[in-house]
Coordinates of C-alpha atoms in Angstrom, one line a residue:
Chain A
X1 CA 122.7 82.0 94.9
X2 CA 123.6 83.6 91.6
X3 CA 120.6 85.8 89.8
X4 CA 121.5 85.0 86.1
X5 CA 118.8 82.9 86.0
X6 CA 116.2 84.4 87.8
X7 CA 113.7 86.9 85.9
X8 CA 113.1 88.9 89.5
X9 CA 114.6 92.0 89.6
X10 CA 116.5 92.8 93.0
X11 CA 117.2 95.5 95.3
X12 CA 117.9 96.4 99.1
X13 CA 115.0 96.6 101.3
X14 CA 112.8 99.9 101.7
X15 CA 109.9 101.6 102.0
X16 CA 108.2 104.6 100.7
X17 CA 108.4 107.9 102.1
X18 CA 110.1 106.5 105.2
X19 CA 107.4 105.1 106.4
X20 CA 107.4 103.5 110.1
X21 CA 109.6 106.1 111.1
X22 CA 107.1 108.8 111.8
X23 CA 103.9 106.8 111.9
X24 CA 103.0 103.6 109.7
X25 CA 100.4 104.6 107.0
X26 CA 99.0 101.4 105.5
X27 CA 100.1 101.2 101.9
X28 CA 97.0 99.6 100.5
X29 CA 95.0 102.9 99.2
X30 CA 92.1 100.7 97.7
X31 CA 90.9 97.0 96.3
X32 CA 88.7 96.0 94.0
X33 CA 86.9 92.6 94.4
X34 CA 85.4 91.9 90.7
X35 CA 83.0 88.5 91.2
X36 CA 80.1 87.3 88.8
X37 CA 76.8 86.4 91.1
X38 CA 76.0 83.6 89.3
X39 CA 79.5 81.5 88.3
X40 CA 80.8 78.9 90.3
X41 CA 84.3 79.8 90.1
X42 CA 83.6 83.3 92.3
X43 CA 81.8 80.8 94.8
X44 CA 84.9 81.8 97.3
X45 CA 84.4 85.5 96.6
X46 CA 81.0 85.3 97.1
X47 CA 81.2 83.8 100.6
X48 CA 83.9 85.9 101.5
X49 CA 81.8 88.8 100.7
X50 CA 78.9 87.4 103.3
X51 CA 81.2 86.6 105.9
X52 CA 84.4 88.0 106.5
X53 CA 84.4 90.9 104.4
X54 CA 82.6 93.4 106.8
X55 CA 85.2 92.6 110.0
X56 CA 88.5 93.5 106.9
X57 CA 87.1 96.6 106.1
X58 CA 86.5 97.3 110.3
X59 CA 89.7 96.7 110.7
X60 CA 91.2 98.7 107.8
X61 CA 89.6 101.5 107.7
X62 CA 92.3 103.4 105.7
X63 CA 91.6 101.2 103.0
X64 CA 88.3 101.8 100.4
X65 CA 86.8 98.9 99.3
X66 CA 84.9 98.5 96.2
X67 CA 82.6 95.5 95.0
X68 CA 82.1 95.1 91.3
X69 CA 79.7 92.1 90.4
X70 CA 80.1 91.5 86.6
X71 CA 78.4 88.7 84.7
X72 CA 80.1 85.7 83.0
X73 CA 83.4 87.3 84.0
X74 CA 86.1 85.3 86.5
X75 CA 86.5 87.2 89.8
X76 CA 90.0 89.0 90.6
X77 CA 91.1 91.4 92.7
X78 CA 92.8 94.4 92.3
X79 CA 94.7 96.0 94.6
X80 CA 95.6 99.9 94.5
X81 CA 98.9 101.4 96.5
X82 CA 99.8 104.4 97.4
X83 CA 102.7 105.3 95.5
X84 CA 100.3 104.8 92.6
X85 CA 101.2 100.7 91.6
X86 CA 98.5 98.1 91.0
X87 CA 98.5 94.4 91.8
X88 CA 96.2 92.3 90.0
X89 CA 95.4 88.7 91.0
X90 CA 92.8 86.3 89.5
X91 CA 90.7 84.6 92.1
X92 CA 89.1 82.3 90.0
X93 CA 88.3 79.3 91.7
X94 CA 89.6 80.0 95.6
X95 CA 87.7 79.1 98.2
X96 CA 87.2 81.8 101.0
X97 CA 89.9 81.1 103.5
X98 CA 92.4 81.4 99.9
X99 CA 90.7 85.1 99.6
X100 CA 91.1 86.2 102.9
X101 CA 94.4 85.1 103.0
X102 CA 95.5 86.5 99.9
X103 CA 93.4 89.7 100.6
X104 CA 95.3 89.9 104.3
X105 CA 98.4 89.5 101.8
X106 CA 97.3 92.4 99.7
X107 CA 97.3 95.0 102.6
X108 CA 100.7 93.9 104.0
X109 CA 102.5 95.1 100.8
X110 CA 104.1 98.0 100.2
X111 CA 103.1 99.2 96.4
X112 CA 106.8 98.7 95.4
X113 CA 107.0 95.5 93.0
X114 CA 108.1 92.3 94.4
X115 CA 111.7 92.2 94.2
X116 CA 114.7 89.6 95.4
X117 CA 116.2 91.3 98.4
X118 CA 120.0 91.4 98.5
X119 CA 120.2 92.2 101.9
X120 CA 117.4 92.5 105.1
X121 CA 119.0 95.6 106.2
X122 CA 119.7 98.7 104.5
X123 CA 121.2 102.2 106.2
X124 CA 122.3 105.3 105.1
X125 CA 124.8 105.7 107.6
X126 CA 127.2 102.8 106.7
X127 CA 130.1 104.3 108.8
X128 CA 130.0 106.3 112.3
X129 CA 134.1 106.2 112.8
X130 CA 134.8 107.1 109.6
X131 CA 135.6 104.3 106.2
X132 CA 139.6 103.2 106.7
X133 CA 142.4 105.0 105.1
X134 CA 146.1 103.8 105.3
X135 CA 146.6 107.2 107.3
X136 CA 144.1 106.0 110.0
X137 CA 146.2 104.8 113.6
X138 CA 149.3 106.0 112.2
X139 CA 151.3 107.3 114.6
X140 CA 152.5 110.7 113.9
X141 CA 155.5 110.6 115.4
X142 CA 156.5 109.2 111.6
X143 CA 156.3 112.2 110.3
X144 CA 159.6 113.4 111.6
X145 CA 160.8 110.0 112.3
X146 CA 164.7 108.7 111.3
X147 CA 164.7 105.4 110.0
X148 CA 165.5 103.2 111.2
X149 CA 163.6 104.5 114.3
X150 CA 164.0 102.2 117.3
X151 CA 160.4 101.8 118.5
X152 CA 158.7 102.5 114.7
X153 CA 160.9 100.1 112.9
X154 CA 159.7 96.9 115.0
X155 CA 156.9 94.8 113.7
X156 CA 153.8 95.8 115.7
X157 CA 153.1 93.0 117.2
X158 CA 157.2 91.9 118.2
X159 CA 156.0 91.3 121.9
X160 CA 158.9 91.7 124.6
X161 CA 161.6 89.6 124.0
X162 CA 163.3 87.3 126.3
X163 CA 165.5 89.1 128.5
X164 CA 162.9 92.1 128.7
X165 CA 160.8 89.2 129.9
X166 CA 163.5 88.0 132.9
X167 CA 163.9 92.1 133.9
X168 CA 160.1 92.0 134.4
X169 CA 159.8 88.4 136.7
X170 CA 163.3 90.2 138.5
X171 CA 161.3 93.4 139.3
X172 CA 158.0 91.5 140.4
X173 CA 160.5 89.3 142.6
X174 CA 161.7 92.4 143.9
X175 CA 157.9 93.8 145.2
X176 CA 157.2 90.7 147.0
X177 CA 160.0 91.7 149.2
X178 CA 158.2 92.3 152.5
X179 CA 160.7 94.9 153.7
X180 CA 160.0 97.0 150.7
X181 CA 156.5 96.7 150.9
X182 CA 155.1 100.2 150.8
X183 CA 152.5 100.5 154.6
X184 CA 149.0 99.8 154.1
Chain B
X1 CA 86.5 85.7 68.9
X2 CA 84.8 86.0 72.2
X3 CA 87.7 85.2 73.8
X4 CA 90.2 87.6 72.4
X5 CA 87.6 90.5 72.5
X6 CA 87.6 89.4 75.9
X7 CA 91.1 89.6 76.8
X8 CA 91.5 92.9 74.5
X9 CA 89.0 94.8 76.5
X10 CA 90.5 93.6 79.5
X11 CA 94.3 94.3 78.5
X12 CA 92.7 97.7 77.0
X13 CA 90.7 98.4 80.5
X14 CA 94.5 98.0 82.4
X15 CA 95.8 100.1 80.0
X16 CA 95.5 103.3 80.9
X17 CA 96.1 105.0 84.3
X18 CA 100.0 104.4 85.5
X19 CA 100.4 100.5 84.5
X20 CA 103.8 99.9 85.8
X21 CA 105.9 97.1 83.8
X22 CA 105.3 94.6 86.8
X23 CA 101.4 94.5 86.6
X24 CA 100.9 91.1 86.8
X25 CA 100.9 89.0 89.9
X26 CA 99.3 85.8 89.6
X27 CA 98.4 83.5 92.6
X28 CA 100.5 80.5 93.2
X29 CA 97.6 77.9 92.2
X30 CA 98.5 74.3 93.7
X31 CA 97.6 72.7 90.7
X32 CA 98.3 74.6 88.1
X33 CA 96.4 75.3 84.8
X34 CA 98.0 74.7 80.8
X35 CA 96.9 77.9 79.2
X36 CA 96.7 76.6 75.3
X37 CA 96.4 79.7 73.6
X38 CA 95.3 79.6 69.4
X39 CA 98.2 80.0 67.1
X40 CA 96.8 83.9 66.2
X41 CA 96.5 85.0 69.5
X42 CA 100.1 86.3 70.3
X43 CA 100.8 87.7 66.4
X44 CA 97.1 89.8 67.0
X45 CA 97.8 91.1 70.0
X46 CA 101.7 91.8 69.0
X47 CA 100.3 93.5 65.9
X48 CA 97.6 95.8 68.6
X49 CA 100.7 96.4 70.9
X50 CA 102.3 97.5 68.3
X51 CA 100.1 100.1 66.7
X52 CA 99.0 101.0 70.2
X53 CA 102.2 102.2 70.9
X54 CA 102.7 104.1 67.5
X55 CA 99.4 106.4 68.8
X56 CA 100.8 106.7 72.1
X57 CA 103.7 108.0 70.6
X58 CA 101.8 110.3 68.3
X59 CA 99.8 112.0 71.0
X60 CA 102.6 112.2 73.5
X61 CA 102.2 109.6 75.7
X62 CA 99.5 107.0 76.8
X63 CA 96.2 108.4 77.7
X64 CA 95.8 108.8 81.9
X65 CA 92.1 109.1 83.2
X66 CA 91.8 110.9 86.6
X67 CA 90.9 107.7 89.3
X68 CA 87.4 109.6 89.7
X69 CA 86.4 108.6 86.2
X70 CA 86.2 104.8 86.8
X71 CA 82.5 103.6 88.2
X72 CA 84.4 102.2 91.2
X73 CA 84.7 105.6 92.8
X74 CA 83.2 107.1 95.8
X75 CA 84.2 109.9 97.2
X76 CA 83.2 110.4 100.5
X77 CA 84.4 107.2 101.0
X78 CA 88.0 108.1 100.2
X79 CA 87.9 110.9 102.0
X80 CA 86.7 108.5 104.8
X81 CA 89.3 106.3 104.3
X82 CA 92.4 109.3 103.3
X83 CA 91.5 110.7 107.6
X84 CA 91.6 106.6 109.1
X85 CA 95.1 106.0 107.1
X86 CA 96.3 108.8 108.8
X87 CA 94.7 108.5 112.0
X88 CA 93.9 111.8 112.3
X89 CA 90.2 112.8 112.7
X90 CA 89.1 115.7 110.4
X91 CA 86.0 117.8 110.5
X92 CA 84.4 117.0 107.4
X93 CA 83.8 120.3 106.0
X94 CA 87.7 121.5 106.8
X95 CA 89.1 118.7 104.8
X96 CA 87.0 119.1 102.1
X97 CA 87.3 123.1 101.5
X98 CA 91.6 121.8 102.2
X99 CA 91.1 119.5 99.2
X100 CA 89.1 122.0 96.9
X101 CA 91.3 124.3 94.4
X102 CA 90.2 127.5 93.1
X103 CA 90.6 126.4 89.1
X104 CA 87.7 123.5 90.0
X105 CA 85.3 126.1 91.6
X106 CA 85.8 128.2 88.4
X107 CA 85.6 125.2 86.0
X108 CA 82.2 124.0 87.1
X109 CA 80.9 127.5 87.8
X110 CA 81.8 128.1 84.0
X111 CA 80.2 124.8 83.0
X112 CA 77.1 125.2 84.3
X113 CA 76.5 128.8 83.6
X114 CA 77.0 127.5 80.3
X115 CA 74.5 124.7 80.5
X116 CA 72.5 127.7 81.9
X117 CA 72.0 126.3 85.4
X118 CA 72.3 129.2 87.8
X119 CA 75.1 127.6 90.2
X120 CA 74.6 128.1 94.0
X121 CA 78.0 126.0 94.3
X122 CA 78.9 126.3 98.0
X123 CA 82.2 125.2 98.0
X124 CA 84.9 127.1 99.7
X125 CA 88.5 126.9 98.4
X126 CA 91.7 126.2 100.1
X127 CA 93.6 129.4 99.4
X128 CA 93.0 130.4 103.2
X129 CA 93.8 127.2 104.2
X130 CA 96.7 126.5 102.7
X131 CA 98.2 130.0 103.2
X132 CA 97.6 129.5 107.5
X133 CA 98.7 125.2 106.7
X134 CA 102.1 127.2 105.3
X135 CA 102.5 129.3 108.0
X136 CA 102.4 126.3 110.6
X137 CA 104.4 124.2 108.3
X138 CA 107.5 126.6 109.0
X139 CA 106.6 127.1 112.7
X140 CA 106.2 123.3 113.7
X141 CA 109.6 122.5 111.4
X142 CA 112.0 125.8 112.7
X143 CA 110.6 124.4 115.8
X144 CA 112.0 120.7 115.6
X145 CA 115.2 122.0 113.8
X146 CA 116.0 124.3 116.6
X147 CA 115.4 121.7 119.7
X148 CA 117.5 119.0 117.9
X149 CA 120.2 120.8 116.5
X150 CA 120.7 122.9 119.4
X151 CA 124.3 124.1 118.8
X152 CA 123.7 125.0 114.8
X153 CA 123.8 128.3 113.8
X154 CA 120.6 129.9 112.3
X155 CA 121.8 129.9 108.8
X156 CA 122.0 125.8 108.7
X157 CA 118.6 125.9 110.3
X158 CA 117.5 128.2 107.7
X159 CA 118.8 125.7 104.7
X160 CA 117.3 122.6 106.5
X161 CA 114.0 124.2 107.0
X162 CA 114.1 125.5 103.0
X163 CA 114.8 121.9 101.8
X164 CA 112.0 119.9 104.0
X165 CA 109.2 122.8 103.1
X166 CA 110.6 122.7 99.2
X167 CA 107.9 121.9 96.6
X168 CA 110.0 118.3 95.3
X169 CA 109.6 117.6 99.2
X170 CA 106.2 118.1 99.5
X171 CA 105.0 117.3 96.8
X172 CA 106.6 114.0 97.4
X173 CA 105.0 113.8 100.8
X174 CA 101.6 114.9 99.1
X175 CA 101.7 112.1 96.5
X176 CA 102.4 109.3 98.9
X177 CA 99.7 109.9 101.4
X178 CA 97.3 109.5 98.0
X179 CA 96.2 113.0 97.9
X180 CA 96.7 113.1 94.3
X181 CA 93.2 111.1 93.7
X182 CA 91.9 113.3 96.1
X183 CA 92.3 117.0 95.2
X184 CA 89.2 118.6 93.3
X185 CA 91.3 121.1 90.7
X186 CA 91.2 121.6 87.1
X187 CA 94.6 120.7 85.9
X188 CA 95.2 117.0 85.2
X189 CA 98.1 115.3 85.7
X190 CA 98.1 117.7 89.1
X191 CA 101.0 120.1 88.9
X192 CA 103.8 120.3 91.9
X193 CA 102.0 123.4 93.3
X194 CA 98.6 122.1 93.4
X195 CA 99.6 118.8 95.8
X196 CA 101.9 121.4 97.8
X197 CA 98.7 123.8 98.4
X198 CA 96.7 120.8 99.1
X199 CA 99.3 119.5 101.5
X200 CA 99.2 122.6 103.6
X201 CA 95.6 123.1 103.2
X202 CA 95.3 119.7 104.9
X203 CA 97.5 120.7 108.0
X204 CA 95.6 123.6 108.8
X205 CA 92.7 121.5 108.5
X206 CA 94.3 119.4 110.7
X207 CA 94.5 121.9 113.2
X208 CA 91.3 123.4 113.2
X209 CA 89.8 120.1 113.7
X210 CA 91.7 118.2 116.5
X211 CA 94.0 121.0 117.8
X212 CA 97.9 122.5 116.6
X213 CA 99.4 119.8 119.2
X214 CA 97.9 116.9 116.6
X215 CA 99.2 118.5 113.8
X216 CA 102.5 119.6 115.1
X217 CA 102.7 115.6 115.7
X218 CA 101.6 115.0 111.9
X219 CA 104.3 117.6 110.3
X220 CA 107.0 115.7 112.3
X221 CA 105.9 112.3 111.0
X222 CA 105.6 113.1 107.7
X223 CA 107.5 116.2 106.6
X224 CA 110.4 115.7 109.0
X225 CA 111.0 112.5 108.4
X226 CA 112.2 113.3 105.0
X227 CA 115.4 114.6 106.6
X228 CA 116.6 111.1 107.3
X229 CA 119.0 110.1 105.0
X230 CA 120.5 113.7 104.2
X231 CA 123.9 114.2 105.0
X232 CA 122.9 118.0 106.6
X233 CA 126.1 119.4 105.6
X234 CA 125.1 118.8 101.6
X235 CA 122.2 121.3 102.4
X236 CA 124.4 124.6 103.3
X237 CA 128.3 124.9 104.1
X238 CA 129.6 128.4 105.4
X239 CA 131.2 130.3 102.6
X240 CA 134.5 131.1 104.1
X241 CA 135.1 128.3 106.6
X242 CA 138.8 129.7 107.6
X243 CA 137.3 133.3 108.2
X244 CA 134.6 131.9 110.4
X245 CA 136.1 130.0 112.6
X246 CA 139.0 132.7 113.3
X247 CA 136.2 134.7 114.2
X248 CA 135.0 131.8 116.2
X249 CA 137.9 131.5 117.9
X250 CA 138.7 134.9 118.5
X251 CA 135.4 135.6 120.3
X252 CA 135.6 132.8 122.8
X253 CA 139.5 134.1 123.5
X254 CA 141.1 131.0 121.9
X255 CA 144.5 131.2 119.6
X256 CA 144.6 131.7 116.4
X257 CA 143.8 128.7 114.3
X258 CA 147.3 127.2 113.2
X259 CA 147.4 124.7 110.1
X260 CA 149.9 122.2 110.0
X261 CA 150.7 119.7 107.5
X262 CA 149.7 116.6 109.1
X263 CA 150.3 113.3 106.5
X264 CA 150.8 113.5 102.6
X265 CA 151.2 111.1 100.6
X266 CA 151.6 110.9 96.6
X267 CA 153.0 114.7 96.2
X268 CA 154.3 114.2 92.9
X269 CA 151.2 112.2 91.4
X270 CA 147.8 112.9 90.4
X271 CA 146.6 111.7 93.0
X272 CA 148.2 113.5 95.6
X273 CA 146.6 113.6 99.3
X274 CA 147.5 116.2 102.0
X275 CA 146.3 116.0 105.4
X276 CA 146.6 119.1 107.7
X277 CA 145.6 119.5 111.3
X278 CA 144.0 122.4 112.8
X279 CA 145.7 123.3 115.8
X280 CA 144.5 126.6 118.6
X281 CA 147.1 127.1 120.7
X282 CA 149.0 123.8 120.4
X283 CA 145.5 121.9 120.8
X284 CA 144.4 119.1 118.0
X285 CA 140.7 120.5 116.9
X286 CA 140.6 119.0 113.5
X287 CA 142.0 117.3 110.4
X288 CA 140.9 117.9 107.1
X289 CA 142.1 115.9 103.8
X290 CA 142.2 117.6 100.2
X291 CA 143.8 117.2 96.9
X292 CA 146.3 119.9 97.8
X293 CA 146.7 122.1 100.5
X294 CA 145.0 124.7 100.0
X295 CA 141.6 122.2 99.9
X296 CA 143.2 120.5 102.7
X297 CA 143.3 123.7 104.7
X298 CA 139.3 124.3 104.2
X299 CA 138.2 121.0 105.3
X300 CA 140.1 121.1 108.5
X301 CA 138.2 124.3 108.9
X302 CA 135.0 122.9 108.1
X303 CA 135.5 120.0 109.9
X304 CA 136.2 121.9 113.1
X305 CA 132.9 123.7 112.5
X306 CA 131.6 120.6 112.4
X307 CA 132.6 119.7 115.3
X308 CA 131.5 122.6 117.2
X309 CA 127.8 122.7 115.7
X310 CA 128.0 119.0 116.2
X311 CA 127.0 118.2 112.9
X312 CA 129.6 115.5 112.1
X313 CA 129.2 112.1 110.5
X314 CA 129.4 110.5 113.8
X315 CA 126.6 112.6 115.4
X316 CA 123.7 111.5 117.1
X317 CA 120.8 109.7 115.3
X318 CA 118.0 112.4 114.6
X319 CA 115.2 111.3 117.2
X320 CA 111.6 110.4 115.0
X321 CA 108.0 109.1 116.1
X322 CA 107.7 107.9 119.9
X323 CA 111.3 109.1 120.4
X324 CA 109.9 113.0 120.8
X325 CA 107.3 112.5 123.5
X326 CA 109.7 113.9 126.1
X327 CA 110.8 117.3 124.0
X328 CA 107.4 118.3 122.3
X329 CA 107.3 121.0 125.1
X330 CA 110.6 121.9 123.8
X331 CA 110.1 122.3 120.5
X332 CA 106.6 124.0 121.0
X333 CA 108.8 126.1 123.2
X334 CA 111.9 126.9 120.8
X335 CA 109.0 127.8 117.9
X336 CA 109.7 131.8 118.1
X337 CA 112.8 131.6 119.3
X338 CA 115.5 131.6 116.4
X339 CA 119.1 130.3 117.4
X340 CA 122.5 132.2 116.7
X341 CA 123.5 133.5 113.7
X342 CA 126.8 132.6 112.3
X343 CA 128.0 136.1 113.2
X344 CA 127.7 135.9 116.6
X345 CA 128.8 132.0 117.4
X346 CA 130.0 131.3 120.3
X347 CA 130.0 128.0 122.3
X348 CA 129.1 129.2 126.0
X349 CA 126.1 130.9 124.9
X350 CA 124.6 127.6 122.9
X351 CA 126.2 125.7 126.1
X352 CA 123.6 127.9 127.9
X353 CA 120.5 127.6 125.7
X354 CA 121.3 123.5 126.2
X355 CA 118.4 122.4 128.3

């Protein structure tokens, strides 16, 4: 999927301050809910506030929540991270399921801004052995090596060749001979 | 009119205070909405951006309000909500002398003497805190450092232990665990030493208020953690690799090291490569590869210091989180108890101290 097209900018995966490692902090710092108490497009908001909001901010407790009714203005929400980004999103017109959901969405997210990921994984230690080099499983018996050398010179994987081959069934032949078995 | 004032005073209102370039992040509506804007909206609010920008310019930057300023602000229920993130439980009073600075006590006591309201202000500042959260800070780190990296000399625990308790560091560290709307101090935008007092401040509040086990636990989550990532051999290299590790070798009773020119390639280019091996007494210890041989010669050395302080690239994965239930008795333990210096290496006795 090429990105000339797309307006997203992209990136590897990761998370501020290492976070998970340690402990996970919750990202969201704070969130704004903006609603008017008349309006009918912050109906959504307003029955959120009555019913679900309480058991969100039970169970994130590490994140502030403010409520700021506002006359004749369209409700929205603004979320707050910790690494100091904002996410605003108008909630005009949701109902309160939509708000819950895109509040649960809110506190999921890092603050870093939405990006297309290039890969799911990302490590700082891309190689444990060691990145290949033509030196690496060199034999250094080439360093002082005549060539033509008769083991270096062959192609590595020659194999044995025929009679090698007859010389090997000869000496298994030669095993099964019950009078030269070694005694068990 | 109405309508622009209205979208003025709310692109005015997100103005200020850090708005990053992606601001915006609208809901995907099902059915979505044609926004028909007048023909002199855009050139209007071009024309504002523009001259915006010419001020901001003029004054050195945009203006930035502290997060206190706003109406939706209340403190005690950041502070609530700063301990839950965590999941540390503060006393209340600790955490809010660790997140009071000196210049604020003096600011308002100068303010209202000069209203001329006598000020009882009972605040106490963090200059005790942070001086004992400073002390701990080394303790609970040398001690990690020391039960991890078992077979490093003192100097590299020295140079790890100056990088994680370094202001950048902490102040990083500070920042993202939102301390920065937090602090009570005079200077806005907060300077580096003000979020690194606050952050040791708030460690030895830590510990006064739910034990030095719970906040030997915290330091490793957060401060320690910033060593992932960093190669530790960035953060120090002996000076004189060859030197040391003849003196290595001659204290254990080993041979001389013996470099021998193991691969080169390219001799007569720029780009000439020489590999030489590090032998002791006919044994393969190392290979090092440099753009000639003298360069060559100190990465073997280095890498066969490497190797016997087990600091290579292949060495084990630092342990984090859950993965230090089992050694926290061993770190506690290895606190006050510094490893070898580089002068005195020797592998038997770190074999020894290897629990």
């Amino acid at each position: 999927m090429s990105n000339s097209h797309m307006f997203l900018p992209s990136g590897f995966i990761r998370t501020p301050l290492q976070n998970g490692l340690g402990r996970y902090i919750p990202q969201l710092q704070r969130i704004t809910l903006k609603f008017c108490k008349n309006h009918g497009g912050s109906r959504g908001v307003r029955d959120f506030i009555e019913s679900d909001l309480m058991e969100f901010a039970k169970t994130n407790p590490g994140t502030v929540v403010y409520l700021k009714p506002r006359r004749h203005r369209s409700p929205c929400m603004v979320a707050e991270y910790l690494n100091g980004e904002r996410e605003y999103l108008s909630c005009h017109e949701f109902s309160r399921d939509e708000v819950h959901k895109w509040l649960s969405y809110m506190c999921t997210r890092s603050g870093i801004p939405v990006m297309r990921f290039r890969k799911y994984q990302h490590t700082d230690y891309p190689t444990v052995q060691g990145v290949w080099n033509p030196f690496t499983h060199q034999a250094p018996e080439i360093n002082i090596a005549e060539f033509p050398h008769e083991v270096l010179s062959r192609p590595l994987d020659h194999g044995p060749t025929a009679t090698e081959q007859l010389i090997e069934i000869f000496k298994k032949t030669q095993i099964e001979d019950p009078a030269n078995k070694p005694p068990n | 009119m109405a309508a622009l004032w209205k979208t003025c005073q709310q692109c005015l209102r997100y103005g200020f205070s850090n708005v990053s370039i992606y601001t915006s992040i609208t809901a995907v509506n099902v059915i979505s909405k044609r926004n028909f804007k007048a023909h002199w909206v855009a050139p209007t609010l071009r024309e504002l951006k523009r001259r915006k920008v010419i001020e901001d310019d003029r004054n050195g930057g945009p203006k930035i309000f502290h997060r206190s300023t706003f109406l939706e602000w209340n403190y005690d229920a950041e502070i609530f909500a700063f301990s839950n993130r965590l999941g540390e439980k503060f006393n209340d009073l600790s955490l809010r002398a660790a997140l009071t600075h000196k210049s604020y006590i003096e600011r308002e006591t100068a303010r209202l003497s000069d209203i001329g309201v006598e000020s009882n202000l009972q605040f106490q500042d963090n200059e005790a805190l942070s001086q004992k959260g400073g002390e701990l800070l080394s303790k609970f780190i040398n001690g990690y450092l020391r039960a991890v990296f078992t077979q490093v000399p003192e100097e590299l625990i020295r140079a790890m232990h100056d990088f994680l308790t370094s202001n950048p560091t902490l102040e990083t560290v500070a920042r993202h665990i939102g301390l920065g709307d937090l602090m009570l101090c005079a200077d806005f935008p907060c300077k580096t030493e003000t979020y690194v007092k606050s952050f040791k401040a708030i460690v030895a509040a830590l510990a006064e208020s739910s034990g030095e086990e719970r906040a030997r636990i915290f330091v490793q989550d957060l401060v320690v953690t910033q060593l992932y990532g960093q190669d530790v051999n960035e953060l120090w290299n002996p000076v004189d690799p060859v030197g040391n590790l003849t003196a290595i070798l001659k204290r254990e009773g080993k041979a001389e090291p013996e470099f021998r020119l193991i691969r080169q390639a390219g001799s007569n280019s720029i780009l000439g490569v020489y590999y030489v091996g590090l032998y002791s007494d006919k044994n393969f210890i190392s290979e090092g590869a440099g753009e000639s041989l003298e360069v060559a010669k100190e990465m073997a050395a280095r890498e066969a210091l490497k190797k016997f302080f087990r600091t290579e690239d292949s060495m084990r994965a630092l342990p984090f989180g859950r993965q230090l239930k089992n050694i926290q008795s061993k770190i506690a333990q290895l606190e006050n108890q510094p490893n070898i210096p580089l002068s005195e290496w020797i592998s038997e006795k770190v074999m020894s101290a290897v629990h």
